[in-house]
Short mmCIF file of C-alpha atoms in Angstrom, two decimals:
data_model
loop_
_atom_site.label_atom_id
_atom_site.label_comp_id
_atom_site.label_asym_id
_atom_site.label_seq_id
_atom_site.Cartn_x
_atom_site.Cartn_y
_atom_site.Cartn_z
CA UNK A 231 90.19 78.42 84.46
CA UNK A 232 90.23 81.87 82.57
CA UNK A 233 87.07 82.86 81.25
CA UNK A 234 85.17 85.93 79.59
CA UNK A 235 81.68 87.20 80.92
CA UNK A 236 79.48 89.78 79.09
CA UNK A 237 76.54 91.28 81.18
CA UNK A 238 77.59 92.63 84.97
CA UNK A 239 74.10 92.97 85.75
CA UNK A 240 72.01 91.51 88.45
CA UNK A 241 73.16 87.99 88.10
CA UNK A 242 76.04 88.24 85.55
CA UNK A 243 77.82 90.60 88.12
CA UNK A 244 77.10 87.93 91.20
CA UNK A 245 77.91 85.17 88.93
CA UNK A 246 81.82 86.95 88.47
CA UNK A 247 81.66 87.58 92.12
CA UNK A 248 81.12 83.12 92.78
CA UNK A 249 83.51 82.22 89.99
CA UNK A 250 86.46 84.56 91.04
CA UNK A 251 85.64 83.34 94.88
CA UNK A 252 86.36 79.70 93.47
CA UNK A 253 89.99 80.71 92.19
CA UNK A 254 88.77 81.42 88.24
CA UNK A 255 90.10 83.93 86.32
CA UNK A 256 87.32 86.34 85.00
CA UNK A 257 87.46 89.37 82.46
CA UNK A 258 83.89 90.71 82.34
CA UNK A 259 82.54 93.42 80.16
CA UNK A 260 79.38 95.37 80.12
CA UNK A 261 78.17 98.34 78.56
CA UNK A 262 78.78 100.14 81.95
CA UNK A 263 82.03 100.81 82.04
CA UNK A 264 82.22 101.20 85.90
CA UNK A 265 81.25 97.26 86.37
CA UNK A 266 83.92 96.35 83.07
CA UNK A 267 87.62 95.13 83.19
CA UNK A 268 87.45 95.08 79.33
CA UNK A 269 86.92 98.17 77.50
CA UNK A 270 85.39 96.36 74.87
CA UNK A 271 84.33 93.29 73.22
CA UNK A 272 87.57 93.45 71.01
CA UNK A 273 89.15 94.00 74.25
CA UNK A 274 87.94 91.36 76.45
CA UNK A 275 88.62 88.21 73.59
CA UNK A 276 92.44 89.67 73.44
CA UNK A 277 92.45 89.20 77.53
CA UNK A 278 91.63 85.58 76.55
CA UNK A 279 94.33 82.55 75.87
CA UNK A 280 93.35 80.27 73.53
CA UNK A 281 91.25 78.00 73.28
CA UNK A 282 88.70 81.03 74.60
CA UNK A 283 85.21 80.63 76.35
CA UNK A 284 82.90 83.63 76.84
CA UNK A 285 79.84 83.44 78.78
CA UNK A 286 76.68 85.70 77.52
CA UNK A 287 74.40 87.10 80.08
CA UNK A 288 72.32 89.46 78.50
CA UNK A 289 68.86 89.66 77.57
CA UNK A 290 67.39 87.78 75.24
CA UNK A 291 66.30 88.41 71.79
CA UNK A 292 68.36 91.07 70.14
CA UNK A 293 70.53 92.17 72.72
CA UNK A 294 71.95 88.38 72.89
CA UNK A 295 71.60 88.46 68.59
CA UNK A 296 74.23 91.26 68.43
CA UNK A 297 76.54 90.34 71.23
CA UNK A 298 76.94 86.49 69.51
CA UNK A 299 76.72 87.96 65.76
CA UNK A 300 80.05 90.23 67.00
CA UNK A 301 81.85 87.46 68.77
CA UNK A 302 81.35 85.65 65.84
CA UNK A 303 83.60 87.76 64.28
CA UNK A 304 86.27 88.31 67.08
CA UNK A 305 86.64 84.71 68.14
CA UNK A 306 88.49 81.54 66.80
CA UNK A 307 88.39 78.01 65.87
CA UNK A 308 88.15 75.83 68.95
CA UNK A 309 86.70 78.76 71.38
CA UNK A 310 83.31 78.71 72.55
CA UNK A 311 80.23 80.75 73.77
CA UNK A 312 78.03 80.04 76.25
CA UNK A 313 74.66 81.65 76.10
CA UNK A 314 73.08 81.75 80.02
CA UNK A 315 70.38 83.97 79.64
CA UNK A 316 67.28 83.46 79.68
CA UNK A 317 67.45 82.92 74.91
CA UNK A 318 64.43 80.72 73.54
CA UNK A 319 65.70 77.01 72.65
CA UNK A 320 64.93 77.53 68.72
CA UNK A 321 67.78 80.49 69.21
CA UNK A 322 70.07 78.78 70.50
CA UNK A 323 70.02 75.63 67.41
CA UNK A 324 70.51 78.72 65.43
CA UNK A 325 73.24 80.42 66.90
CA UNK A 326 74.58 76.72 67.44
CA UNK A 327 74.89 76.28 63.59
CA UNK A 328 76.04 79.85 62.71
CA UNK A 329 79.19 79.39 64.97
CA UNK A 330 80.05 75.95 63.49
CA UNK A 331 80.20 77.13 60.65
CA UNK A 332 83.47 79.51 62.33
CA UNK A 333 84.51 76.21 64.35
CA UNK A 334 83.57 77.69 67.47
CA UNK A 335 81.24 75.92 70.05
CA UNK A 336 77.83 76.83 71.12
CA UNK A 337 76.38 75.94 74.70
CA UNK A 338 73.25 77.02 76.36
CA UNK A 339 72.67 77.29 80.28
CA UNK A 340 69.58 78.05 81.68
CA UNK A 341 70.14 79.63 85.02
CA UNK A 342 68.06 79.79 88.15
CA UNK A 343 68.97 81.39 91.72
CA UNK A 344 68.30 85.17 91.17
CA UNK A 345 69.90 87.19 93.51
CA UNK A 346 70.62 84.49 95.51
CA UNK A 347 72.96 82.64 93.39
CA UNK A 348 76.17 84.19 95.23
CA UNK A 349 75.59 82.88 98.17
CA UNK A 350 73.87 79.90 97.65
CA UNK A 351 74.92 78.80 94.01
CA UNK A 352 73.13 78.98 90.38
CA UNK A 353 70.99 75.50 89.47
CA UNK A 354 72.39 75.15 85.81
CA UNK A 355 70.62 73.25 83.09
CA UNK A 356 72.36 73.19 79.93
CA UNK A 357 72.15 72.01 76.12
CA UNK A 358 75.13 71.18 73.71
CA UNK A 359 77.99 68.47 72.57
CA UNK A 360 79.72 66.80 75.57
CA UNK A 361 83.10 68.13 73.77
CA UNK A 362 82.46 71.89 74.85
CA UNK A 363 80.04 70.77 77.91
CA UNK A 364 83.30 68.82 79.30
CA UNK A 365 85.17 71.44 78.53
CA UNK A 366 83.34 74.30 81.06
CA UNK A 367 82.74 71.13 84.07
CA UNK A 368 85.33 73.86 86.40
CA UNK A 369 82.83 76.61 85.02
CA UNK A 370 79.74 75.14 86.36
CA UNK A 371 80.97 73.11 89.05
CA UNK A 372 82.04 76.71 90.61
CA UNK A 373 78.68 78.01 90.06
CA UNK A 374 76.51 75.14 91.09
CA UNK A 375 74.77 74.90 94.93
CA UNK A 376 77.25 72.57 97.09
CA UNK A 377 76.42 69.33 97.23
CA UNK A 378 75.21 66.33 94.43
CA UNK A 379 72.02 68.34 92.71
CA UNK A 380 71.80 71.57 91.08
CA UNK A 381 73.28 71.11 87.56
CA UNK A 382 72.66 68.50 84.47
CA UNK A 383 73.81 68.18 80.77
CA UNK A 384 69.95 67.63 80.05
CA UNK A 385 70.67 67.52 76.55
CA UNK A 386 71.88 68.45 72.88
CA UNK A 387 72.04 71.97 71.63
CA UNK A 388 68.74 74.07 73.10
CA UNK A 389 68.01 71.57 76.18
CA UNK A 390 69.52 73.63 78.58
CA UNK A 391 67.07 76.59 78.11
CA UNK A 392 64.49 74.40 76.97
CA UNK A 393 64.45 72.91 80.70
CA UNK A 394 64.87 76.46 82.30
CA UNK A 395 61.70 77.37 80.38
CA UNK A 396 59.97 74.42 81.99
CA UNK A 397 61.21 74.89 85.48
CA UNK A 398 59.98 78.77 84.85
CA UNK A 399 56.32 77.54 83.81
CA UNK A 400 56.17 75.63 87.28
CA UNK A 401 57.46 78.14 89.08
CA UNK A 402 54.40 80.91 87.78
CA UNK A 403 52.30 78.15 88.80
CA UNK A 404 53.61 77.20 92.41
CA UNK A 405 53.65 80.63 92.79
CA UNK A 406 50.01 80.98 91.28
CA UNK A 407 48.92 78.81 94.04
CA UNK A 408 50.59 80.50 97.17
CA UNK A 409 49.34 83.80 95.91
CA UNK A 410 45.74 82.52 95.57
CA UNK A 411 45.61 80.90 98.94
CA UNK A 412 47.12 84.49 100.88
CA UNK A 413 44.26 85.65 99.10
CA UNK A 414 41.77 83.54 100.88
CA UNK A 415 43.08 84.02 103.97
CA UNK A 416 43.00 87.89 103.82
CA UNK A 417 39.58 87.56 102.74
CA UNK A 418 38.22 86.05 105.73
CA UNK A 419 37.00 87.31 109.17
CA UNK A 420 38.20 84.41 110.82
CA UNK A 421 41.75 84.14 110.47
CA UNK A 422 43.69 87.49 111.41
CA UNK A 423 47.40 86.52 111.37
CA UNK A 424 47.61 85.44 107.85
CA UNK A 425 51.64 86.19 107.95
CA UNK A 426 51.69 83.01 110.58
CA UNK A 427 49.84 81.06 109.15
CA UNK A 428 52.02 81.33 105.94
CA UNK A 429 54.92 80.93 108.53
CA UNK A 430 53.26 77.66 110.39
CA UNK A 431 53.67 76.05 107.21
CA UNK A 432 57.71 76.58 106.46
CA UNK A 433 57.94 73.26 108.55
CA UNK A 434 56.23 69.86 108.68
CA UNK A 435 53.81 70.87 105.54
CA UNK A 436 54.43 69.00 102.28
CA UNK A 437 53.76 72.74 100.87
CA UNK A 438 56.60 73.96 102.37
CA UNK A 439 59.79 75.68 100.03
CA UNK A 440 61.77 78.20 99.31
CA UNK A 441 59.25 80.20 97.50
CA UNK A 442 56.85 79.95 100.43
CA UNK A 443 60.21 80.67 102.61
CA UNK A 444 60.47 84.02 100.34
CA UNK A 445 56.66 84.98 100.56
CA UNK A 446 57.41 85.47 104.37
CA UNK A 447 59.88 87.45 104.15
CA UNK A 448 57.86 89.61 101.88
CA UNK A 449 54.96 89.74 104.41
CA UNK A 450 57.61 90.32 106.96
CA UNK A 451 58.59 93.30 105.50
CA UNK A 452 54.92 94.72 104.27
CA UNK A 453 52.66 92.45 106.08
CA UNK A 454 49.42 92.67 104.43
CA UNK A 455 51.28 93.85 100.77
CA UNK A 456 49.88 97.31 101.02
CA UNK A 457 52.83 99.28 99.48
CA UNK A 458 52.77 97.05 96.42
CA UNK A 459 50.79 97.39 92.69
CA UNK A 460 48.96 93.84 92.17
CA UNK A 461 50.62 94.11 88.81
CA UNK A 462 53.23 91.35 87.66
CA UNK A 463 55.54 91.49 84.66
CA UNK A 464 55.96 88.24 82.85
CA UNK A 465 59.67 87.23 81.87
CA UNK A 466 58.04 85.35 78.20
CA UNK A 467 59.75 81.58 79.36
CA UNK A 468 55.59 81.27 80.83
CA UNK A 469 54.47 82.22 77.18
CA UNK A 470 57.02 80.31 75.51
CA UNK A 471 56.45 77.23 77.72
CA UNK A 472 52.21 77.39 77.02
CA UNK A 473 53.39 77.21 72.85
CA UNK A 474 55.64 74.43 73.45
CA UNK A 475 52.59 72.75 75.21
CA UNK A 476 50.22 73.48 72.36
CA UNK A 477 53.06 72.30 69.56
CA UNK A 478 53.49 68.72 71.48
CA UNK A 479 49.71 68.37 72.36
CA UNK A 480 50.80 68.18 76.23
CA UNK A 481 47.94 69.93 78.47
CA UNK A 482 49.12 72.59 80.93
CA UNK A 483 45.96 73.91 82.15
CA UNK A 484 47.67 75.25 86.21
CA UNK A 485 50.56 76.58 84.48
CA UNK A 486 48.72 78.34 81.56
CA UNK A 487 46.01 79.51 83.92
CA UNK A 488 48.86 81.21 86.34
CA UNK A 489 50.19 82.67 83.06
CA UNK A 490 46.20 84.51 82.26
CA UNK A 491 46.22 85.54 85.89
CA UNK A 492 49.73 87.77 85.15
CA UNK A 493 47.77 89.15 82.17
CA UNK A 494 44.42 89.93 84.46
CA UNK A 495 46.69 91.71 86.97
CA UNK A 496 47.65 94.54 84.22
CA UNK A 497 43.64 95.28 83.82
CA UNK A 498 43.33 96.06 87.80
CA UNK A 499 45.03 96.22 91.66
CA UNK A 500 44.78 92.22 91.81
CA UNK A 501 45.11 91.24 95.48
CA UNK A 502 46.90 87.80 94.34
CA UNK A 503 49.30 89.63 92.00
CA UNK A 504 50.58 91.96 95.19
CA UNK A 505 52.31 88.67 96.19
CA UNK A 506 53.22 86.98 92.92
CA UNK A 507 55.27 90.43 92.66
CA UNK A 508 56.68 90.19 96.09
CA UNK A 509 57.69 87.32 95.69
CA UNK A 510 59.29 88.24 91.97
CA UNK A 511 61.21 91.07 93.89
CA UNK A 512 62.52 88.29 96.67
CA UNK A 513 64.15 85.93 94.49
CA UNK A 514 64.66 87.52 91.58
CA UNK A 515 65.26 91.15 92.17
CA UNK A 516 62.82 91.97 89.63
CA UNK A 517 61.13 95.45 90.16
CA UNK A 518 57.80 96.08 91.48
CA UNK A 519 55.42 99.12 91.65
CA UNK A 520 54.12 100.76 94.31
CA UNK A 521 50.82 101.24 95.60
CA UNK A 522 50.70 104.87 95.18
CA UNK A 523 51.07 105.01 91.60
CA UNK A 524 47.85 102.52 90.57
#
């Protein structure tokens, strides 16, 4: 399957990498020109046959806002755009309905598996009409982990990110937890091999995952966090996903507290915010700051 892919970044550029590795055809274009085959947008829809798909993967807000608003323009009746960054859901119903109005198809994909996803596949949740979902099945079965799990058409138009959001707000608050508990354990006199003990517990412990897989190979490399700033960004899926609480009346109190704690860590050198970062960095890529600039 041919398809177009805007954003070469972190996981845009990886995600080329899988789908060309699975026998697809993929133009991608990015404002780099090093990482581009397209010199353009213009460009990269004429590389396209009909009927054209072109995935986004850009950030969200107005970045996305002006890369959809011009493909709007460039693209035909019976194409479609697939929005796989990380968009709000109440974005996506309106991009959804500005496109119909063109005859081109809208779907959203939220995507998890960082800087990972090359080797080990992207978990894809995505929103929109099973005519254009059907359509990109190739797309996503390419990207997908091996094996029976990893995607799902959770939904209409906005479900896709909608989920993503949700499996975001869980994942601030697993990793809430791990951080906390390192914490203890540095804390005390008693224990003075912290990094095992996180490392006894990668088998046989119903605590045991990838993230706490990840948050020894952080302490592997920096094992009592030392060169890191407890200071951790937030991506806005944990703010969005504590207002989507609020709006339905559902109570998140582990996942809203984990969300506080990210604001608390920009006040001072938070001990538990060392890993949440580390951890950030591991799957994710994201950046961190070092020690010697607090």
């Amino acid at each position: 399957m041919q398809i177009g892919l805007v954003g070469l970044g972190k996981m845009g550029g990886n995600m080329r990498d899988r789908l060309r590795n699975a026998g697809h055809t993929v133009i991608g274009y990015d404002t780099n020109p090093e990482k581009s085959d397209a010199d353009s947008l213009a460009d990269l829809v004429n590389q396209l046959e009909a009927p054209r798909t072109v995935w986004v993967m850009v950030p969200a807000g107005d970045p996305t806002q002006h890369v959809i608003d011009r493909l709007a323009d460039l693209l035909k009746p019976y194409d479609t755009v697939v929005d796989g960054g990380n968009s709000r859901w109440t974005d996506d119903e309106r991009h959804a309905e500005e496109l119909s109005k063109r005859g081109i198809g809208f779907v959203d994909a939220g995507v998890s598996g960082g800087v990972w996803g090359l080797k080990n596949g992207y978990a894809l949740m995505v929103g929109g009409e099973k005519e254009y979902v059907d359509r990109l099945q190739p797309i996503f079965e390419a990207l997908k982990p091996e094996g029976p799990y990893g995607y799902v058409h959770a939904g209409k138009v906005g479900a896709g990110h909608f989920a993503k959001m949700v499996h975001n707000g869980i994942e601030y608050a697993m990793m809430q937890a791990y951080a906390e508990g390192w914490e203890l354990l540095e804390a005390v006199d008693s224990v003075d091999n912290v990094r095992e003990v996180f490392r006894s517990w990668q088998d046989g412990t119903v605590i045991r995952s990838w993230l706490l897989d990840l948050a020894v190979n952080a302490l592997d490399e920096d094992e009592h966090l030392q060169e890191l700033r407890g200071y951790a960004q937030d991506s806005g899926e944990g703010r969005w996903t504590v207002e989507a609480a609020i709006d339905n009346s559902v109570p998140l109190p582990a996942i809203t507290a984990s969300l506080f704690s990210r604001f608390a860590s920009r006040q001072d050198d938070s001990p538990q915010m060392k890993m949440i970062a580390a951890l950030r960095n591991q799957f994710g890529g994201h950046a961190v700051e070092s020690a010697k600039k607090a």
